[in-house]
Amino acid sequence: MRISNDIYDVELSEYIDIDGYIYLNSRWIDIYKVVGWPEDIAKLYGIESLSSRSWLGHTRYPTNSPGRLPYYSHPFAAGDVAIVHNGDLSSYGANVNFIKYRTHVKFTGNDSEAIAYLLSFLAGELGVEEAVKELMYGRRYRWARLDGPYAVAFMVGGPRPVFGA
């Protein structure tokens, strides 16, 4: 069942003992989330039968999320951008204000999601390479700069996908 443009509530015939699951898709990227163990994701979505040139995964919730529900878990996506992240952004408040001002999106309330929206917006404005520089240095968009101890891995889908860390 479709919940919104990119979010589906997936009903599967085989029961797996998990608290929740979610599937998001864009033109180039599919996101599979579950509250459970990695093998639960593989079983629930039939990962063994899927093929991809690349996979991006993470086995935990963002540090500052309320957790428990699958939409709070990694990876996070915005459009054709998917990210996983470790660390804590001290710039989170400024980053969220910038995104809300520029894109008017709503948030679950964690810094990983903010990074996905920032990278998606900036890549659309500047291209991926310049967007990454902007996240690092904030020369054009001061409040888009990420600050704090963190590491990010990302994928930007498209006919020529871009990967980075």
Short mmCIF file of C-alpha atoms in Angstrom, two decimals:
data_model
loop_
_atom_site.label_atom_id
_atom_site.label_comp_id
_atom_site.label_asym_id
_atom_site.label_seq_id
_atom_site.Cartn_x
_atom_site.Cartn_y
_atom_site.Cartn_z
CA MET A 1 0.00 0.00 0.00
CA ARG A 2 1.36 3.44 -0.93
CA ILE A 3 1.56 5.84 2.03
CA SER A 4 3.08 8.84 0.22
CA ASN A 5 5.04 9.51 -2.98
CA ASP A 6 8.06 7.46 -1.91
CA ILE A 7 6.89 5.41 1.09
CA TYR A 8 5.13 2.07 0.95
CA ASP A 9 3.74 -0.16 3.68
CA VAL A 10 4.80 -3.56 2.44
CA GLU A 11 2.49 -6.47 3.18
CA LEU A 12 4.21 -9.83 2.88
CA SER A 13 2.70 -13.28 3.21
CA GLU A 14 5.57 -14.77 5.24
CA TYR A 15 5.54 -13.61 8.87
CA ILE A 16 8.84 -12.56 10.41
CA ASP A 17 9.12 -11.64 14.09
CA ILE A 18 9.96 -7.94 13.75
CA ASP A 19 8.49 -4.72 15.10
CA GLY A 20 8.10 -2.94 11.78
CA TYR A 21 9.39 -2.47 8.29
CA ILE A 22 9.36 0.14 5.56
CA TYR A 23 10.26 0.40 1.90
CA LEU A 24 11.08 3.67 0.14
CA ASN A 25 11.87 4.13 -3.50
CA SER A 26 12.95 6.80 -5.91
CA ARG A 27 13.74 6.58 -9.59
CA TRP A 28 17.21 5.16 -8.94
CA ILE A 29 17.40 4.03 -5.31
CA ASP A 30 15.40 1.59 -3.19
CA ILE A 31 15.61 1.74 0.61
CA TYR A 32 14.76 -1.26 2.80
CA LYS A 33 14.38 -0.76 6.55
CA VAL A 34 13.40 -3.04 9.38
CA VAL A 35 13.46 -3.08 13.16
CA GLY A 36 15.33 -6.31 13.67
CA TRP A 37 18.54 -7.98 12.54
CA PRO A 38 20.25 -7.74 9.13
CA GLU A 39 19.14 -11.27 8.30
CA ASP A 40 15.54 -10.12 8.92
CA ILE A 41 15.92 -7.55 6.13
CA ALA A 42 17.35 -10.18 3.80
CA LYS A 43 14.49 -12.58 4.51
CA LEU A 44 11.70 -10.00 4.58
CA TYR A 45 12.58 -8.38 1.26
CA GLY A 46 14.13 -11.38 -0.51
CA ILE A 47 17.46 -9.56 -0.85
CA GLU A 48 19.14 -12.70 -2.22
CA SER A 49 17.01 -12.42 -5.37
CA LEU A 50 17.86 -8.74 -5.98
CA SER A 51 20.84 -7.46 -7.90
CA SER A 52 22.60 -4.12 -7.72
CA ARG A 53 25.95 -2.64 -8.59
CA SER A 54 26.20 -1.31 -5.06
CA TRP A 55 24.62 -1.60 -1.63
CA LEU A 56 24.70 0.82 1.28
CA GLY A 57 23.81 -0.40 4.74
CA HIS A 58 24.00 0.34 8.43
CA THR A 59 23.02 -1.63 11.52
CA ARG A 60 21.87 1.02 13.95
CA TYR A 61 19.72 4.06 14.58
CA PRO A 62 21.08 7.61 14.51
CA THR A 63 22.41 8.62 17.92
CA ASN A 64 19.86 11.35 18.49
CA SER A 65 16.75 9.62 17.14
CA PRO A 66 13.97 8.23 19.31
CA GLY A 67 14.58 4.84 17.70
CA ARG A 68 12.33 1.77 17.75
CA LEU A 69 10.36 2.59 14.56
CA PRO A 70 11.84 1.60 11.19
CA TYR A 71 11.71 5.05 9.62
CA TYR A 72 14.22 6.21 12.24
CA SER A 73 16.82 3.66 11.07
CA HIS A 74 19.55 3.98 8.46
CA PRO A 75 19.89 4.48 5.56
CA PHE A 76 18.16 7.81 5.05
CA ALA A 77 17.08 9.05 1.65
CA ALA A 78 15.98 12.28 0.04
CA GLY A 79 15.07 11.98 -3.61
CA ASP A 80 17.84 10.03 -5.33
CA VAL A 81 20.30 10.48 -2.44
CA ALA A 82 20.88 7.84 0.25
CA ILE A 83 23.26 8.21 3.20
CA VAL A 84 24.49 6.38 6.26
CA HIS A 85 26.25 8.29 8.99
CA ASN A 86 28.06 7.89 12.30
CA GLY A 87 28.70 10.73 14.67
CA ASP A 88 26.87 13.76 15.94
CA LEU A 89 26.31 17.06 14.15
CA SER A 90 26.72 20.12 16.33
CA SER A 91 25.41 22.08 13.32
CA TYR A 92 22.10 20.19 13.28
CA GLY A 93 19.92 23.18 14.26
CA ALA A 94 21.40 25.45 11.59
CA ASN A 95 21.27 22.65 9.00
CA VAL A 96 17.57 21.95 9.67
CA ASN A 97 16.66 25.64 9.55
CA PHE A 98 18.45 25.95 6.21
CA ILE A 99 16.63 22.93 4.76
CA LYS A 100 13.23 24.08 6.03
CA TYR A 101 13.82 27.55 4.56
CA ARG A 102 14.96 26.16 1.18
CA THR A 103 12.79 23.06 0.75
CA HIS A 104 9.93 23.15 3.29
CA VAL A 105 10.28 19.46 4.20
CA LYS A 106 9.33 17.86 7.51
CA PHE A 107 11.79 15.86 9.60
CA THR A 108 11.79 12.81 11.83
CA GLY A 109 14.24 14.74 13.99
CA ASN A 110 17.71 13.32 13.45
CA ASP A 111 20.94 14.54 11.92
CA SER A 112 21.31 11.65 9.46
CA GLU A 113 18.08 12.63 7.75
CA ALA A 114 19.24 16.26 7.65
CA ILE A 115 22.42 15.21 5.83
CA ALA A 116 20.38 13.37 3.18
CA TYR A 117 18.17 16.41 2.56
CA LEU A 118 21.15 18.77 2.49
CA LEU A 119 23.06 16.64 -0.01
CA SER A 120 19.97 16.20 -2.20
CA PHE A 121 19.23 19.93 -2.28
CA LEU A 122 22.83 21.00 -2.81
CA ALA A 123 23.50 18.36 -5.50
CA GLY A 124 20.47 19.65 -7.39
CA GLU A 125 21.77 23.22 -7.15
CA LEU A 126 25.51 22.69 -7.58
CA GLY A 127 26.22 19.13 -8.71
CA VAL A 128 27.44 16.35 -6.43
CA GLU A 129 31.12 17.31 -6.17
CA GLU A 130 30.38 20.94 -5.30
CA ALA A 131 27.62 19.83 -2.92
CA VAL A 132 30.09 17.72 -0.95
CA LYS A 133 32.50 20.67 -0.77
CA GLU A 134 29.65 22.85 0.45
CA LEU A 135 28.82 20.35 3.22
CA MET A 136 32.47 20.44 4.27
CA TYR A 137 33.20 24.17 4.00
CA GLY A 138 29.91 26.10 3.67
CA ARG A 139 31.30 28.81 1.41
CA ARG A 140 28.11 29.53 -0.56
CA TYR A 141 25.50 28.34 1.91
CA ARG A 142 26.90 28.95 5.36
CA TRP A 143 24.17 27.03 7.22
CA ALA A 144 24.61 23.94 5.03
CA ARG A 145 28.07 23.23 6.47
CA LEU A 146 28.26 20.09 8.61
CA ASP A 147 30.11 20.52 11.89
CA GLY A 148 31.00 18.03 14.60
CA PRO A 149 32.55 14.57 14.79
CA TYR A 150 30.98 12.56 11.96
CA ALA A 151 31.54 10.28 8.98
CA VAL A 152 29.14 9.88 6.05
CA ALA A 153 28.87 7.40 3.18
CA PHE A 154 26.49 8.29 0.37
CA MET A 155 25.05 7.27 -2.98
CA VAL A 156 23.47 9.59 -5.52
CA GLY A 157 21.44 7.57 -8.00
CA GLY A 158 21.18 8.27 -11.68
CA PRO A 159 22.32 6.98 -15.04
CA ARG A 160 25.86 7.59 -13.78
CA PRO A 161 25.59 7.07 -10.00
CA VAL A 162 28.02 8.78 -7.64
CA PHE A 163 29.36 7.22 -4.44
CA GLY A 164 31.40 8.84 -1.71
CA ALA A 165 32.50 8.80 1.87
#
